[in-house]
PDB file of C-alpha atoms in Angstrom:
ATOM      1  CA  UNK S   1      -0.010   0.011  -0.010  1.00  0.00           C
ATOM      2  CA  UNK S   2       1.165   3.521  -0.634  1.00  0.00           C
ATOM      3  CA  UNK S   3       0.573   6.294   1.934  1.00  0.00           C
ATOM      4  CA  UNK S   4      -2.783   7.415   0.456  1.00  0.00           C
ATOM      5  CA  UNK S   5      -4.049   3.796   0.453  1.00  0.00           C
ATOM      6  CA  UNK S   6      -2.936   3.349   4.036  1.00  0.00           C
ATOM      7  CA  UNK S   7      -4.706   6.497   5.132  1.00  0.00           C
ATOM      8  CA  UNK S   8      -7.833   5.525   3.205  1.00  0.00           C
ATOM      9  CA  UNK S   9      -7.920   2.081   4.798  1.00  0.00           C
ATOM     10  CA  UNK S  10      -8.204   3.793   8.200  1.00  0.00           C
ATOM     11  CA  UNK S  11     -10.774   6.331   6.942  1.00  0.00           C
ATOM     12  CA  UNK S  12      -8.610   9.144   8.234  1.00  0.00           C
ATOM     13  CA  UNK S  13      -8.234  12.628   6.782  1.00  0.00           C
ATOM     14  CA  UNK S  14      -4.663  13.764   6.165  1.00  0.00           C
ATOM     15  CA  UNK S  15      -4.790  15.730   9.457  1.00  0.00           C
ATOM     16  CA  UNK S  16      -6.143  12.732  11.414  1.00  0.00           C
ATOM     17  CA  UNK S  17      -3.505  10.448   9.877  1.00  0.00           C
ATOM     18  CA  UNK S  18      -0.756  12.878  10.754  1.00  0.00           C
ATOM     19  CA  UNK S  19      -1.944  13.219  14.320  1.00  0.00           C
ATOM     20  CA  UNK S  20      -2.378   9.469  14.780  1.00  0.00           C
ATOM     21  CA  UNK S  21       1.213   8.663  13.841  1.00  0.00           C
ATOM     22  CA  UNK S  22       2.821  11.908  14.930  1.00  0.00           C
ATOM     23  CA  UNK S  23       3.929  12.869  11.402  1.00  0.00           C
ATOM     24  CA  UNK S  24       4.021  16.475  10.306  1.00  0.00           C
ATOM     25  CA  UNK S  25       0.891  17.332   8.347  1.00  0.00           C
ATOM     26  CA  UNK S  26       2.912  18.872   5.454  1.00  0.00           C
ATOM     27  CA  UNK S  27       5.010  15.700   5.202  1.00  0.00           C
ATOM     28  CA  UNK S  28       1.842  13.618   4.708  1.00  0.00           C
ATOM     29  CA  UNK S  29       0.671  16.057   2.051  1.00  0.00           C
ATOM     30  CA  UNK S  30       4.056  15.923   0.243  1.00  0.00           C
ATOM     31  CA  UNK S  31       4.133  12.122   0.314  1.00  0.00           C
ATOM     32  CA  UNK S  32       0.643  11.835  -1.179  1.00  0.00           C
ATOM     33  CA  UNK S  33       1.280  14.516  -3.791  1.00  0.00           C
ATOM     34  CA  UNK S  34       4.494  12.799  -4.869  1.00  0.00           C
ATOM     35  CA  UNK S  35       6.658  15.798  -3.895  1.00  0.00           C
ATOM     36  CA  UNK S  36       8.643  13.580  -1.600  1.00  0.00           C
ATOM     37  CA  UNK S  37       8.977   9.806  -1.214  1.00  0.00           C
ATOM     38  CA  UNK S  38       9.046   8.207   2.243  1.00  0.00           C
ATOM     39  CA  UNK S  39      11.842   5.757   3.007  1.00  0.00           C
ATOM     40  CA  UNK S  40      10.986   2.084   2.356  1.00  0.00           C
ATOM     41  CA  UNK S  41      11.655   1.141   5.987  1.00  0.00           C
ATOM     42  CA  UNK S  42       9.180   3.795   7.140  1.00  0.00           C
ATOM     43  CA  UNK S  43       6.523   2.629   4.686  1.00  0.00           C
ATOM     44  CA  UNK S  44       6.924  -0.929   5.981  1.00  0.00           C
ATOM     45  CA  UNK S  45       6.768   0.247   9.572  1.00  0.00           C
ATOM     46  CA  UNK S  46       3.616   2.300   8.935  1.00  0.00           C
ATOM     47  CA  UNK S  47       1.951  -0.532   7.114  1.00  0.00           C
ATOM     48  CA  UNK S  48       2.592  -2.845  10.035  1.00  0.00           C
ATOM     49  CA  UNK S  49       1.197  -0.301  12.490  1.00  0.00           C
ATOM     50  CA  UNK S  50      -1.860   0.361  10.377  1.00  0.00           C
ATOM     51  CA  UNK S  51      -2.689  -3.385   9.989  1.00  0.00           C
ATOM     52  CA  UNK S  52      -2.494  -3.613  13.744  1.00  0.00           C
ATOM     53  CA  UNK S  53      -4.638  -0.535  14.267  1.00  0.00           C
ATOM     54  CA  UNK S  54      -7.202  -1.789  11.749  1.00  0.00           C
ATOM     55  CA  UNK S  55      -7.490  -5.064  13.705  1.00  0.00           C
ATOM     56  CA  UNK S  56      -7.407  -3.496  17.135  1.00  0.00           C
ATOM     57  CA  UNK S  57      -9.128  -0.167  16.437  1.00  0.00           C
ATOM     58  CA  UNK S  58      -6.911   2.043  18.623  1.00  0.00           C
ATOM     59  CA  UNK S  59      -7.703   5.723  18.894  1.00  0.00           C
ATOM     60  CA  UNK S  60      -4.995   8.254  19.698  1.00  0.00           C
ATOM     61  CA  UNK S  61      -6.402  10.716  22.205  1.00  0.00           C
ATOM     62  CA  UNK S  62      -9.598  11.543  24.001  1.00  0.00           C
ATOM     63  CA  UNK S  63     -11.557  14.461  22.521  1.00  0.00           C
ATOM     64  CA  UNK S  64     -11.364  17.757  24.364  1.00  0.00           C
ATOM     65  CA  UNK S  65     -14.212  20.211  24.728  1.00  0.00           C
ATOM     66  CA  UNK S  66     -14.418  22.636  21.821  1.00  0.00           C
ATOM     67  CA  UNK S  67     -16.838  25.546  22.189  1.00  0.00           C
ATOM     68  CA  UNK S  68     -17.116  25.650  18.409  1.00  0.00           C
ATOM     69  CA  UNK S  69     -18.649  22.184  18.310  1.00  0.00           C
ATOM     70  CA  UNK S  70     -22.170  21.170  19.129  1.00  0.00           C
ATOM     71  CA  UNK S  71     -23.082  19.488  22.404  1.00  0.00           C
ATOM     72  CA  UNK S  72     -24.681  16.089  22.675  1.00  0.00           C
ATOM     73  CA  UNK S  73     -27.539  15.450  25.167  1.00  0.00           C
ATOM     74  CA  UNK S  74     -26.376  15.033  28.692  1.00  0.00           C
ATOM     75  CA  UNK S  75     -26.653  11.590  30.296  1.00  0.00           C
ATOM     76  CA  UNK S  76     -27.975  12.959  33.606  1.00  0.00           C
ATOM     77  CA  UNK S  77     -30.941  14.468  31.821  1.00  0.00           C
ATOM     78  CA  UNK S  78     -32.364  11.036  30.918  1.00  0.00           C
ATOM     79  CA  UNK S  79     -33.882   8.445  33.170  1.00  0.00           C
ATOM     80  CA  UNK S  80     -32.381   5.431  31.369  1.00  0.00           C
ATOM     81  CA  UNK S  81     -29.305   4.657  29.313  1.00  0.00           C
ATOM     82  CA  UNK S  82     -31.354   3.646  26.227  1.00  0.00           C
ATOM     83  CA  UNK S  83     -33.282   6.887  26.257  1.00  0.00           C
ATOM     84  CA  UNK S  84     -30.055   8.866  26.374  1.00  0.00           C
ATOM     85  CA  UNK S  85     -28.471   6.786  23.589  1.00  0.00           C
ATOM     86  CA  UNK S  86     -31.541   7.322  21.323  1.00  0.00           C
ATOM     87  CA  UNK S  87     -31.186  11.064  21.915  1.00  0.00           C
ATOM     88  CA  UNK S  88     -27.511  10.833  20.996  1.00  0.00           C
ATOM     89  CA  UNK S  89     -28.399   8.796  17.882  1.00  0.00           C
ATOM     90  CA  UNK S  90     -30.810  11.613  16.819  1.00  0.00           C
ATOM     91  CA  UNK S  91     -27.661  13.848  16.644  1.00  0.00           C
ATOM     92  CA  UNK S  92     -25.008  11.527  15.190  1.00  0.00           C
ATOM     93  CA  UNK S  93     -27.302   9.621  12.803  1.00  0.00           C
ATOM     94  CA  UNK S  94     -28.847   6.131  12.609  1.00  0.00           C
ATOM     95  CA  UNK S  95     -25.779   4.487  10.989  1.00  0.00           C
ATOM     96  CA  UNK S  96     -23.536   5.345  13.996  1.00  0.00           C
ATOM     97  CA  UNK S  97     -22.374   2.122  15.756  1.00  0.00           C
ATOM     98  CA  UNK S  98     -21.992   2.568  19.507  1.00  0.00           C
ATOM     99  CA  UNK S  99     -18.816   1.021  21.036  1.00  0.00           C
ATOM    100  CA  UNK S 100     -17.209   0.417  24.425  1.00  0.00           C
ATOM    101  CA  UNK S 101     -19.275   1.761  27.347  1.00  0.00           C
ATOM    102  CA  UNK S 102     -22.091   2.780  25.051  1.00  0.00           C
ATOM    103  CA  UNK S 103     -22.214  -0.701  23.516  1.00  0.00           C
ATOM    104  CA  UNK S 104     -22.338  -2.155  27.017  1.00  0.00           C
ATOM    105  CA  UNK S 105     -25.285   0.115  27.759  1.00  0.00           C
ATOM    106  CA  UNK S 106     -27.090  -1.195  24.664  1.00  0.00           C
ATOM    107  CA  UNK S 107     -26.411  -4.752  25.863  1.00  0.00           C
ATOM    108  CA  UNK S 108     -27.879  -3.847  29.290  1.00  0.00           C
ATOM    109  CA  UNK S 109     -24.541  -4.759  30.878  1.00  0.00           C
ATOM    110  CA  UNK S 110     -23.636  -1.248  32.152  1.00  0.00           C
ATOM    111  CA  UNK S 111     -25.806   1.688  33.297  1.00  0.00           C
ATOM    112  CA  UNK S 112     -23.291   4.423  32.492  1.00  0.00           C
ATOM    113  CA  UNK S 113     -22.332   7.438  34.520  1.00  0.00           C
ATOM    114  CA  UNK S 114     -24.430  10.519  35.205  1.00  0.00           C
ATOM    115  CA  UNK S 115     -21.553  12.734  34.117  1.00  0.00           C
ATOM    116  CA  UNK S 116     -20.893  10.861  30.878  1.00  0.00           C
ATOM    117  CA  UNK S 117     -19.135  13.006  28.261  1.00  0.00           C
ATOM    118  CA  UNK S 118     -17.340  10.619  25.892  1.00  0.00           C
ATOM    119  CA  UNK S 119     -19.433   8.730  23.360  1.00  0.00           C
ATOM    120  CA  UNK S 120     -17.452   5.944  21.702  1.00  0.00           C
ATOM    121  CA  UNK S 121     -18.341   4.550  18.375  1.00  0.00           C
ATOM    122  CA  UNK S 122     -17.796   3.907  14.671  1.00  0.00           C
ATOM    123  CA  UNK S 123     -19.130   6.533  12.228  1.00  0.00           C
ATOM    124  CA  UNK S 124     -18.399   9.064   9.618  1.00  0.00           C
ATOM    125  CA  UNK S 125     -15.997  11.942  10.223  1.00  0.00           C
ATOM    126  CA  UNK S 126     -18.773  14.519  10.446  1.00  0.00           C
ATOM    127  CA  UNK S 127     -19.955  12.965  13.724  1.00  0.00           C
ATOM    128  CA  UNK S 128     -16.927  14.626  15.284  1.00  0.00           C
ATOM    129  CA  UNK S 129     -18.711  17.946  14.940  1.00  0.00           C
ATOM    130  CA  UNK S 130     -20.181  17.130  18.337  1.00  0.00           C
ATOM    131  CA  UNK S 131     -18.166  17.357  21.579  1.00  0.00           C
ATOM    132  CA  UNK S 132     -17.392  14.094  23.190  1.00  0.00           C
ATOM    133  CA  UNK S 133     -17.525  11.839  20.140  1.00  0.00           C
ATOM    134  CA  UNK S 134     -14.521   9.475  20.117  1.00  0.00           C
ATOM    135  CA  UNK S 135     -14.338   7.566  16.832  1.00  0.00           C
ATOM    136  CA  UNK S 136     -12.609   4.190  16.795  1.00  0.00           C
ATOM    137  CA  UNK S 137     -13.049   4.079  13.022  1.00  0.00           C
ATOM    138  CA  UNK S 138     -15.345   4.856  10.135  1.00  0.00           C
ATOM    139  CA  UNK S 139     -16.547   1.292   9.758  1.00  0.00           C
ATOM    140  CA  UNK S 140     -16.669  -2.022  11.627  1.00  0.00           C
ATOM    141  CA  UNK S 141     -17.383  -5.465  10.245  1.00  0.00           C
ATOM    142  CA  UNK S 142     -21.175  -6.157  10.133  1.00  0.00           C
ATOM    143  CA  UNK S 143     -20.506  -9.525  11.816  1.00  0.00           C
ATOM    144  CA  UNK S 144     -19.529  -7.543  14.938  1.00  0.00           C
ATOM    145  CA  UNK S 145     -22.619  -5.308  14.958  1.00  0.00           C
ATOM    146  CA  UNK S 146     -25.851  -5.979  16.805  1.00  0.00           C
ATOM    147  CA  UNK S 147     -29.082  -4.013  16.938  1.00  0.00           C
ATOM    148  CA  UNK S 148     -31.502  -3.186  19.737  1.00  0.00           C
ATOM    149  CA  UNK S 149     -34.506  -0.915  19.473  1.00  0.00           C
ATOM    150  CA  UNK S 150     -33.024   0.775  16.423  1.00  0.00           C
ATOM    151  CA  UNK S 151     -29.598   1.296  18.009  1.00  0.00           C
ATOM    152  CA  UNK S 152     -26.458  -0.308  16.462  1.00  0.00           C
ATOM    153  CA  UNK S 153     -23.681  -1.424  18.739  1.00  0.00           C
ATOM    154  CA  UNK S 154     -20.633  -3.693  18.788  1.00  0.00           C
ATOM    155  CA  UNK S 155     -20.954  -7.238  20.072  1.00  0.00           C
ATOM    156  CA  UNK S 156     -19.142  -8.575  23.134  1.00  0.00           C
ATOM    157  CA  UNK S 157     -16.052  -9.733  21.288  1.00  0.00           C
ATOM    158  CA  UNK S 158     -15.495  -6.444  19.420  1.00  0.00           C
ATOM    159  CA  UNK S 159     -16.268  -4.463  22.619  1.00  0.00           C
ATOM    160  CA  UNK S 160     -13.700  -6.392  24.637  1.00  0.00           C
ATOM    161  CA  UNK S 161     -11.102  -6.102  21.860  1.00  0.00           C
ATOM    162  CA  UNK S 162     -11.716  -2.342  21.621  1.00  0.00           C
ATOM    163  CA  UNK S 163     -11.447  -1.991  25.422  1.00  0.00           C
ATOM    164  CA  UNK S 164      -8.097  -3.832  25.578  1.00  0.00           C
ATOM    165  CA  UNK S 165      -6.744  -1.893  22.607  1.00  0.00           C
ATOM    166  CA  UNK S 166      -7.663   1.470  24.137  1.00  0.00           C
ATOM    167  CA  UNK S 167      -7.031   0.637  27.815  1.00  0.00           C
ATOM    168  CA  UNK S 168      -4.396   3.345  28.240  1.00  0.00           C
ATOM    169  CA  UNK S 169      -6.979   6.118  27.731  1.00  0.00           C
ATOM    170  CA  UNK S 170     -10.157   4.256  28.801  1.00  0.00           C
ATOM    171  CA  UNK S 171     -11.840   4.157  32.174  1.00  0.00           C
ATOM    172  CA  UNK S 172     -12.111   0.379  32.575  1.00  0.00           C
ATOM    173  CA  UNK S 173     -14.836   0.455  35.234  1.00  0.00           C
ATOM    174  CA  UNK S 174     -17.550  -0.122  32.670  1.00  0.00           C
ATOM    175  CA  UNK S 175     -15.973  -3.089  31.014  1.00  0.00           C
ATOM    176  CA  UNK S 176     -14.996  -4.632  34.396  1.00  0.00           C
ATOM    177  CA  UNK S 177     -18.552  -4.239  35.729  1.00  0.00           C
ATOM    178  CA  UNK S 178     -20.036  -5.657  32.493  1.00  0.00           C
ATOM    179  CA  UNK S 179     -17.690  -8.616  32.400  1.00  0.00           C
ATOM    180  CA  UNK S 180     -18.602  -9.361  36.010  1.00  0.00           C
ATOM    181  CA  UNK S 181     -22.247  -9.471  35.109  1.00  0.00           C
ATOM    182  CA  UNK S 182     -21.438 -11.652  32.098  1.00  0.00           C
ATOM    183  CA  UNK S 183     -19.520 -14.028  34.320  1.00  0.00           C
ATOM    184  CA  UNK S 184     -22.322 -14.511  36.834  1.00  0.00           C
ATOM    185  CA  UNK S 185     -25.110 -14.714  34.223  1.00  0.00           C
ATOM    186  CA  UNK S 186     -23.187 -17.390  32.218  1.00  0.00           C
ATOM    187  CA  UNK S 187     -22.713 -19.894  35.025  1.00  0.00           C
ATOM    188  CA  UNK S 188     -19.523 -18.303  36.355  1.00  0.00           C
ATOM    189  CA  UNK S 189     -17.846 -18.557  32.982  1.00  0.00           C
ATOM    190  CA  UNK S 190     -16.517 -16.314  30.265  1.00  0.00           C
ATOM    191  CA  UNK S 191     -17.358 -18.836  27.582  1.00  0.00           C
ATOM    192  CA  UNK S 192     -18.389 -17.152  24.369  1.00  0.00           C
ATOM    193  CA  UNK S 193     -15.822 -14.311  24.627  1.00  0.00           C
ATOM    194  CA  UNK S 194     -12.894 -14.706  22.226  1.00  0.00           C
ATOM    195  CA  UNK S 195      -9.749 -12.630  22.582  1.00  0.00           C
ATOM    196  CA  UNK S 196      -6.872 -12.336  20.036  1.00  0.00           C
ATOM    197  CA  UNK S 197      -3.632 -13.904  21.241  1.00  0.00           C
ATOM    198  CA  UNK S 198      -1.851 -10.618  21.969  1.00  0.00           C
ATOM    199  CA  UNK S 199      -4.390  -9.683  24.559  1.00  0.00           C
ATOM    200  CA  UNK S 200      -5.120 -13.095  26.167  1.00  0.00           C
ATOM    201  CA  UNK S 201      -2.730 -12.488  29.093  1.00  0.00           C
ATOM    202  CA  UNK S 202      -4.237  -9.114  29.891  1.00  0.00           C
ATOM    203  CA  UNK S 203      -7.747 -10.451  29.467  1.00  0.00           C
ATOM    204  CA  UNK S 204      -6.939 -13.185  32.008  1.00  0.00           C
ATOM    205  CA  UNK S 205      -6.080 -10.494  34.534  1.00  0.00           C
ATOM    206  CA  UNK S 206      -9.159  -8.450  33.684  1.00  0.00           C
ATOM    207  CA  UNK S 207     -11.345 -11.571  33.961  1.00  0.00           C
ATOM    208  CA  UNK S 208     -10.017 -12.257  37.455  1.00  0.00           C
ATOM    209  CA  UNK S 209     -10.787  -8.721  38.468  1.00  0.00           C
ATOM    210  CA  UNK S 210     -14.301  -9.012  36.969  1.00  0.00           C
ATOM    211  CA  UNK S 211     -14.998 -12.344  38.707  1.00  0.00           C
ATOM    212  CA  UNK S 212     -14.149 -10.723  42.069  1.00  0.00           C
ATOM    213  CA  UNK S 213     -16.065  -7.482  41.351  1.00  0.00           C
ATOM    214  CA  UNK S 214     -19.384  -8.621  42.732  1.00  0.00           C
ATOM    215  CA  UNK S 215     -17.906 -11.425  44.788  1.00  0.00           C
TER     216      UNK S 215
END
């Protein structure tokens, strides 16, 4: 893949791609315009990182409040998580796929927090016109998407994978609480959850924490 193809595979703009991999924006522009050619070793390194990020859906940073952007409905203004998520969907559009904590809310595995600000998901770039939207990607495989009452959300396996990939910037309370409920409602077992090899050791630690959460 060339640089443009790599960026397109992620669904990033040139600016997003530059920020994700800490490359000067002008350098990305020059590479894609053919003004300059990146070293072969760098192309290979980027391609490896991108394949990993496509599989693991890592995001770079949490969104910060921007007064120029619109505000999503506030969680504390709604009695239930689903009512709040439907209000959010009215803003971001029906094709938006909720991820991480919001996916857990759709699954009924996590109630959320009254001061919720971040909304995780997969959707088009224009959804970032709202404060708090943290995109993991533009698209996610349909086999990892479920639907409830008109809301689209990631299934357990995609949700767990996304949580482990983004643990460094994610509050893990939601996934720990949800995994604990899963454990006790599935006969004290995590059967049915599949984790890629690189995260199996960390998942074992998280699973132990979850099993003891309500214990």
